[in-house]
């Protein structure tokens, strides 16, 4: 039995290696097509290596027997995000085609709605798959905010950084790690971030309109995070009150 488990683990780990290989292939195609510079190559390769390392460790800890179709979709989307990352890094030194940037990002955003449906239809939803999907989403939003900030200013980076600030704050205030209730509004706001940032990054509209689009994205995100933080704080206070009461009663009884 131990040998079978080890064999299955190796098969699952091979999926991440295939993903890294596809990422490098995509970078090679982009580099050949546009003559990508060192910054783009280094960023794309760093993303591929980091994704492979983190995902391999997570798979080892979760002991999944099968990688699953939904995770394969997310892994493919991660490869596209790696390509977008390389293009954004390259844009600091050169001007890669906007059409290629828009195309890769658009496909990555469209696939965001596919992996969840695949997981539900195949009955393969896992905590690892949900976390993998969320991290890919968050990093894509961060990269898009970096790209848009080059034309609009550093305030746009608040969009990409907000989720990471929330995670960092949760290390200081553990009550932020409590599970949140399902929310259609939260999902809608999260999905709109990529769409609105891509719209602004494509530069199809006048600059003033693009600024308004990004400001709308930031405002929605602040509202969504603010609402969730307030709910978590109120819930922690509500749960803390009975616990404090029990401690007082135990002291009196003692």
Coordinates of C-alpha atoms in Angstrom, one line a residue:
X1 CA 0.0 0.0 0.0
X2 CA 2.8 2.4 0.8
X3 CA 4.4 1.8 -2.6
X4 CA 1.1 2.5 -4.3
X5 CA 0.7 5.8 -2.4
X6 CA 4.2 6.8 -3.3
X7 CA 3.5 6.0 -7.0
X8 CA 0.3 8.0 -7.0
X9 CA 2.1 10.9 -5.3
X10 CA 4.7 10.9 -8.1
X11 CA 2.1 10.9 -10.7
X12 CA 0.4 14.0 -9.2
X13 CA 3.7 15.8 -8.8
X14 CA 4.4 15.2 -12.5
X15 CA 1.4 17.4 -13.4
X16 CA 3.2 20.4 -11.9
X17 CA 6.4 19.6 -13.9
X18 CA 4.3 19.5 -17.0
X19 CA 2.8 22.9 -16.1
X20 CA 6.3 24.3 -15.6
X21 CA 7.3 22.9 -19.0
X22 CA 4.3 24.5 -20.7
X23 CA 5.1 27.8 -19.0
X24 CA 8.6 27.7 -20.5
X25 CA 7.3 26.8 -23.9
X26 CA 4.8 29.8 -23.8
X27 CA 7.7 32.1 -22.8
X28 CA 9.8 30.8 -25.7
X29 CA 6.9 31.4 -28.1
X30 CA 6.4 35.0 -26.8
X31 CA 10.1 35.7 -26.8
X32 CA 10.4 34.5 -30.4
X33 CA 7.4 36.5 -31.5
X34 CA 8.3 39.9 -29.9
X35 CA 12.0 39.6 -29.0
X36 CA 11.4 39.7 -25.3
X37 CA 14.1 41.2 -23.1
X38 CA 15.9 39.9 -20.0
X39 CA 13.3 41.4 -17.6
X40 CA 10.5 39.5 -19.2
X41 CA 12.4 36.2 -19.3
X42 CA 13.5 36.4 -15.7
X43 CA 10.1 37.4 -14.5
X44 CA 8.4 34.6 -16.5
X45 CA 10.9 32.0 -15.4
X46 CA 10.7 33.1 -11.7
X47 CA 6.9 32.8 -11.9
X48 CA 7.2 29.3 -13.4
X49 CA 9.7 28.1 -10.8
X50 CA 7.7 29.6 -7.9
X51 CA 4.4 28.1 -9.1
X52 CA 6.0 24.7 -9.5
X53 CA 7.7 24.8 -6.0
X54 CA 4.7 26.1 -4.1
X55 CA 2.2 23.8 -5.8
X56 CA 4.4 20.8 -5.4
X57 CA 4.7 21.4 -1.7
X58 CA 1.0 22.0 -1.4
X59 CA 0.2 18.7 -3.2
X60 CA 2.6 16.8 -1.0
X61 CA 1.0 18.2 2.1
X62 CA -2.6 17.6 0.9
X63 CA -1.8 14.0 -0.3
X64 CA -4.2 14.2 -3.2
X65 CA -4.4 11.0 -5.1
X66 CA -5.4 12.7 -8.4
X67 CA -4.6 16.2 -9.7
X68 CA -8.0 16.6 -11.3
X69 CA -9.4 18.2 -14.4
X70 CA -10.3 21.5 -12.6
X71 CA -6.7 21.9 -11.3
X72 CA -5.4 21.3 -14.8
X73 CA -7.5 24.2 -16.0
X74 CA -6.2 26.4 -13.2
X75 CA -2.7 25.3 -14.0
X76 CA -3.2 26.2 -17.7
X77 CA -4.5 29.6 -16.5
X78 CA -1.4 30.0 -14.3
X79 CA 0.7 29.5 -17.4
X80 CA -1.1 32.3 -19.1
X81 CA -0.6 34.5 -16.0
X82 CA 3.1 33.8 -16.3
X83 CA 3.0 35.0 -19.8
X84 CA 1.2 38.2 -18.8
X85 CA 3.8 38.7 -16.0
X86 CA 6.6 38.4 -18.5
X87 CA 4.9 40.9 -20.9
X88 CA 4.3 43.4 -18.0
X89 CA 8.0 43.1 -16.8
X90 CA 9.2 43.5 -20.4
X91 CA 7.0 46.7 -20.8
X92 CA 9.3 48.5 -18.4
X93 CA 12.1 48.4 -21.0
X94 CA 10.1 47.9 -24.3
X95 CA 6.6 48.1 -25.6
X96 CA 5.2 44.6 -26.2
X97 CA 2.1 44.4 -28.4
X98 CA -1.0 45.4 -26.5
X99 CA -3.0 42.9 -28.6
X100 CA -0.9 40.0 -27.2
X101 CA -1.2 41.3 -23.6
X102 CA -5.0 41.7 -24.0
X103 CA -5.3 38.3 -25.6
X104 CA -3.5 36.3 -22.9
X105 CA -5.2 38.2 -20.1
X106 CA -8.7 37.8 -21.7
X107 CA -8.2 34.0 -22.0
X108 CA -7.0 33.8 -18.4
X109 CA -10.0 35.7 -17.2
X110 CA -12.4 33.6 -19.2
X111 CA -10.9 30.4 -17.8
X112 CA -11.4 31.7 -14.3
X113 CA -15.1 30.7 -14.6
X114 CA -14.3 27.3 -16.1
X115 CA -12.2 25.6 -13.4
X116 CA -14.9 26.0 -10.8
X117 CA -17.6 24.6 -13.0
X118 CA -15.4 21.6 -13.9
X119 CA -14.7 20.9 -10.2
X120 CA -18.4 21.0 -9.4
X121 CA -19.5 18.9 -12.4
X122 CA -16.9 16.3 -11.7
X123 CA -17.3 16.3 -8.0
X124 CA -13.6 17.1 -7.5
X125 CA -13.8 20.3 -5.5
X126 CA -11.0 20.5 -2.9
X127 CA -9.6 23.1 -0.5
X128 CA -6.3 23.0 -2.4
X129 CA -8.1 23.6 -5.8
X130 CA -10.0 26.6 -4.3
X131 CA -6.8 28.1 -2.8
X132 CA -4.8 27.5 -6.0
X133 CA -7.6 29.3 -8.0
X134 CA -7.7 32.2 -5.6
X135 CA -3.9 32.7 -5.6
X136 CA -3.7 32.7 -9.4
X137 CA -6.5 35.3 -9.5
X138 CA -4.8 37.5 -6.9
X139 CA -1.5 37.4 -8.7
X140 CA -3.1 38.3 -12.0
X141 CA -4.8 41.3 -10.4
X142 CA -1.5 42.3 -8.9
X143 CA 0.3 42.1 -12.3
X144 CA -2.5 44.0 -14.1
X145 CA -2.5 46.8 -11.4
X146 CA 1.3 47.1 -12.0
X147 CA 0.7 47.5 -15.7
X148 CA -2.0 50.0 -15.4
X149 CA -0.1 52.0 -12.7
X150 CA 2.5 52.8 -15.3
X151 CA 0.0 55.0 -17.1
X152 CA -2.1 56.2 -14.1
X153 CA 0.2 56.3 -11.1
X154 CA 1.0 54.2 -8.0
X155 CA -2.5 54.5 -6.5
X156 CA -3.6 51.7 -8.8
X157 CA -1.3 49.3 -7.0
X158 CA -3.8 49.4 -4.1
X159 CA -6.0 47.1 -6.1
X160 CA -3.4 44.4 -6.5
X161 CA -1.9 44.8 -3.0
X162 CA -5.2 44.8 -1.0
X163 CA -5.5 41.0 -0.8
X164 CA -1.9 40.6 0.3
X165 CA -2.3 43.3 2.9
X166 CA -5.4 41.5 4.2
X167 CA -3.4 38.2 4.5
X168 CA -0.6 40.0 6.3
X169 CA -3.0 41.7 8.7
X170 CA -4.5 38.3 9.5
X171 CA -1.2 37.3 11.0
X172 CA -1.5 40.1 13.5
X173 CA -5.3 39.8 14.1
X174 CA -6.3 36.1 13.9
X175 CA -10.0 36.9 13.8
X176 CA -9.5 37.9 10.2
X177 CA -8.9 34.2 9.3
X178 CA -12.4 33.1 10.3
X179 CA -14.4 31.7 7.3
X180 CA -16.7 34.2 5.6
X181 CA -20.3 33.4 4.5
X182 CA -20.8 32.9 0.7
X183 CA -21.4 36.1 -1.1
X184 CA -22.5 36.8 -4.7
X185 CA -21.5 40.4 -4.3
X186 CA -17.9 39.4 -3.2
X187 CA -17.5 37.1 -6.2
X188 CA -18.9 39.7 -8.6
X189 CA -16.5 42.4 -7.3
X190 CA -13.6 40.0 -7.5
X191 CA -14.4 39.1 -11.1
X192 CA -14.9 42.7 -12.1
X193 CA -11.3 43.6 -11.0
X194 CA -9.7 41.8 -13.8
X195 CA -12.2 42.9 -16.4
X196 CA -12.0 46.6 -15.5
X197 CA -8.2 46.6 -15.2
X198 CA -7.9 44.9 -18.6
X199 CA -10.2 47.5 -20.1
X200 CA -8.1 50.3 -18.8
X201 CA -4.9 48.5 -19.8
X202 CA -6.1 48.1 -23.3
X203 CA -6.2 51.9 -23.6
X204 CA -9.2 51.7 -26.0
X205 CA -11.0 54.5 -24.1
X206 CA -9.9 58.1 -23.4
X207 CA -7.5 58.5 -20.5
X208 CA -10.1 60.2 -18.2
X209 CA -12.6 57.4 -18.8
X210 CA -9.9 54.8 -18.0
X211 CA -9.1 56.6 -14.8
X212 CA -12.8 56.4 -13.9
X213 CA -12.9 52.7 -14.7
X214 CA -10.0 52.0 -12.4
X215 CA -11.3 54.2 -9.7
X216 CA -14.6 52.3 -9.9
X217 CA -12.7 49.0 -9.5
X218 CA -10.8 50.3 -6.5
X219 CA -14.0 51.7 -4.9
X220 CA -15.8 48.4 -5.3
X221 CA -12.9 46.5 -3.8
X222 CA -12.6 48.8 -0.8
X223 CA -16.3 48.3 -0.2
X224 CA -16.1 44.5 -0.5
X225 CA -13.1 44.2 1.8
X226 CA -14.5 46.7 4.2
X227 CA -17.8 44.9 4.5
X228 CA -16.0 41.5 5.1
X229 CA -13.6 43.0 7.7
X230 CA -16.6 44.6 9.5
X231 CA -18.5 41.3 9.5
X232 CA -15.4 39.4 10.8
X233 CA -14.9 41.9 13.5
X234 CA -18.5 41.9 14.7
X235 CA -18.5 38.1 14.6
X236 CA -15.3 37.9 16.7
X237 CA -16.8 40.3 19.3
X238 CA -20.0 38.3 19.4
X239 CA -18.1 35.1 20.0
X240 CA -15.8 36.7 22.5
X241 CA -18.6 37.9 24.8
X242 CA -20.0 34.5 25.8
X243 CA -16.5 33.2 26.3
X244 CA -15.7 36.1 28.6
X245 CA -18.9 35.5 30.5
X246 CA -18.0 31.8 31.0
X247 CA -14.6 32.8 32.4
X248 CA -16.2 35.2 34.9
X249 CA -18.7 32.6 36.0
X250 CA -15.9 30.0 36.5
X251 CA -13.9 32.5 38.6
X252 CA -16.9 33.3 40.8
X253 CA -17.8 29.6 41.2
X254 CA -14.1 28.8 42.0

